[in-house]
XYZ file of C-alpha atoms in Angstrom:
75
model
C 31.026 -127.775 50.203
C 27.642 -126.444 51.173
C 27.866 -127.692 54.770
C 31.151 -125.827 55.299
C 29.707 -122.606 53.891
C 26.654 -122.964 56.140
C 28.906 -123.573 59.163
C 31.001 -120.494 58.315
C 27.830 -118.401 57.946
C 26.560 -119.574 61.343
C 29.951 -118.849 62.918
C 30.090 -115.364 61.397
C 26.551 -114.634 62.601
C 27.385 -115.853 66.118
C 30.541 -113.736 66.272
C 28.654 -110.679 65.000
C 25.965 -111.105 67.666
C 28.531 -111.558 70.453
C 30.447 -108.443 69.352
C 27.225 -106.420 69.255
C 26.335 -107.654 72.748
C 29.750 -106.579 74.034
C 29.601 -103.169 72.333
C 26.049 -102.401 73.449
C 26.702 -103.015 77.166
C 26.084 -99.820 79.124
C 24.827 -97.829 76.160
C 21.141 -98.404 76.815
C 20.733 -99.700 73.267
C 19.001 -103.101 73.159
C 20.365 -103.732 69.666
C 21.875 -107.155 70.391
C 18.554 -108.423 71.783
C 16.749 -107.170 68.682
C 18.968 -109.357 66.504
C 17.659 -112.459 68.262
C 13.973 -111.582 67.776
C 11.951 -113.478 65.199
C 10.142 -111.204 62.734
C 6.371 -111.344 62.260
C 6.755 -111.887 58.524
C 9.299 -114.595 57.831
C 9.494 -114.173 54.040
C 11.550 -110.921 54.070
C 13.787 -112.374 56.777
C 14.384 -115.515 54.718
C 15.166 -113.380 51.679
C 17.711 -111.314 53.647
C 19.236 -114.534 55.001
C 19.521 -116.007 51.514
C 21.122 -112.824 50.148
C 23.692 -112.766 52.960
C 24.351 -116.490 52.546
C 24.868 -116.127 48.786
C 27.186 -113.150 49.266
C 29.318 -115.156 51.699
C 29.382 -118.041 49.219
C 30.526 -115.712 46.419
C 33.297 -114.281 48.606
C 34.527 -117.752 49.574
C 34.450 -118.931 45.954
C 36.369 -115.869 44.804
C 38.968 -116.371 47.527
C 39.337 -120.043 46.581
C 39.770 -119.092 42.915
C 42.437 -116.514 43.749
C 44.352 -118.952 45.947
C 44.329 -121.555 43.177
C 45.577 -118.963 40.677
C 48.388 -117.874 43.022
C 49.448 -121.493 43.534
C 49.373 -122.084 39.787
C 51.560 -119.022 39.128
C 53.943 -119.917 41.952
C 54.812 -123.250 40.319
């Protein structure tokens, strides 16, 4: 449901931030810290969040549909 999708989004965001932190070590690029900053104008940030969240939801729904179709054809 919606809680699972939200949890998966939070997990994906956390993993992305940790990978960026690991990759930016020693490069002099403070990119990982910039991800954690809060923007001055929250509306565009909320819009970007909603777009990313909806895209993840679409991908998960499509994957679920395909798995159901494969199971149906396998029977």
